Amino acid sequence: MEKLTKPIDSIWNTFTCEEHKCYLWQTGPLKIWVKRIGQDWLIANESQPEETLTLTPWSMAVNEPSNLPWQRWSFNKIHEKLEVTPCMPDRPLVVKTRVLTSLPPGADATFYVGIPLWISLEAVSKTEKAAMTRHSSLTLSNTWFGNQYEGEFCYALKTRAVRALAEATVMPHRALCPIVIHNKEDIPLPIQKICIRAKHLNIYQSEKQIWTNRINVTFKGDGISSKVVYDDKPPSEAKTPILLKNAEEKPASGLIHTLGQSFVDLF
Amino acid sequence: MESEIIVVTSIWRNVIRASIIIVIGLPLIYILSRSVGAYIKKRASEHLGLVVQKTIFFLGFAILAVSVLYEFGFKLNALLGAAGIASVAIGFASQTSLSNIISGIFLYWEKPFQAGDIIKVGETTGTVLSIDLMSVKLRQFDNLYIRIPNETMIKAQVTNVTKFPIRRMDINVGVAYKEDVERVIEILKDIADKNPYSLDEPEPIVAFKNFGESSLDFMLGIWFEKSQFLLLKNSIMIDIKKRFDEAGIEIPFPHRTLYTGSATDPFPLKISKGNEAK
């Protein structure tokens, strides 16, 4: 099994970019090349199909990518630095377990799901920060959450949904999201899929892992709305957590979010 | 002499008043209809915004016209009376126009499509620009402007392509008779799974449709988000060709087998030298 060779917190930082020099930054399968020419920034990226654990915090690129298109960002003043921060996917995620899982009546269980991070790049000067672009660390396929008439355009995510933290592989480009499911009904609950609103998730950095806040799902019966609550604090599993990014949107009506779908749609 | 001067002064006064009504009224109606229309477009829908905008404009214009006529001494009662008689004559003469107007009301009521939707009417496909009193205006994808009378819209079969958020693209693929059917189905499923524009759910479908004249016919049905039509169409066609080439699966062209009276005997051939053939 491949192991992380560099500390996971070394990649989220503000990096100085000398003019006309090409830098490489990599987390897992995503490589980003950056060049600054005067007031302009040039950015190229590539996402490899296979997930790796490679980390390249910020280093001079040995070779400039010749076959990738460069994206140019023009400003009216010089920004000497580049800030790289993690953020959540721009659409909800429909998470499916690889193996059909069921929860017995009255039981609750915690599953850990690795959510691929999006990488935000911002040009930084002494006085201001300007957002440039966001890249997904992993190419996710599209899916639809709802029926043929209405629903939501989402990303699909297949997961092992590991039960024990020790089984979860530390991936530098994934944030581990603990999902607690409570089956309050007296019938078994087949867990098919769950829609995670990524915009409600904070991102935390612990010693060895990136985390999101916990999601609590309470199933109250077929045809009755399940309650989904997004915690507003780091999960207890994260050791000495540091907040890297706040959720883009707080869940409506306090912390309780009701999906209003039958369990088939919810899971 | 004095009375003539008074009459001339009075006419000029009326002309000035009518001009003021037109100069102030017209821009006012225009601005009011545009701003109310824009507000409704933003808050409700583009379609409703257009309807309200036009209603305000035509209503305001009618009031303005009546006010101007009134300044010149036209009495409203007489005008309405004349309008009543005229409407009978005009009604006979303009049955098509009236039919279009009534059809327009039904279109608005039924709402089979709205401004901004992509619709197909007969052989015409385009984006709805506006739904007006008499006609629906479309912009075709090759940037041609099409005007379809409302009466035709009511009578014709109209397909609203963008009514629902997701759509299915059905692609017909034929492979040679020698190919392994199960392998072809497996590859087609894999192509759909790996395409970034294909939705995981609803799941793509692969159907073995038919024993065709020259090929085994399959249908690959892929669900996609409606805005990604072209991206999917281009990428999936390239994917199919590439994967079939890689797997050595033949996409046949139409075949014709000629028999010479008996299915078992070979077709007679005469081999001759190049010069003899000439």
mmCIF file of C-alpha atoms in Angstrom, chain B residues 81 126 185 191 198 200 252:
data_model
loop_
_atom_site.group_PDB
_atom_site.id
_atom_site.type_symbol
_atom_site.label_atom_id
_atom_site.label_comp_id
_atom_site.label_asym_id
_atom_site.label_seq_id
_atom_site.Cartn_x
_atom_site.Cartn_y
_atom_site.Cartn_z
ATOM 1 C CA GLY B 81 -70.576 52.784 -31.700
ATOM 2 C CA GLY B 126 -35.706 26.252 -32.283
ATOM 3 C CA ILE B 185 -23.753 -5.155 -24.756
ATOM 4 C CA ILE B 191 -18.917 3.250 -22.731
ATOM 5 C CA SER B 198 -23.857 10.324 -18.915
ATOM 6 C CA ASP B 200 -25.382 7.219 -13.425
ATOM 7 C CA PRO B 252 -21.072 -2.931 -41.141
#
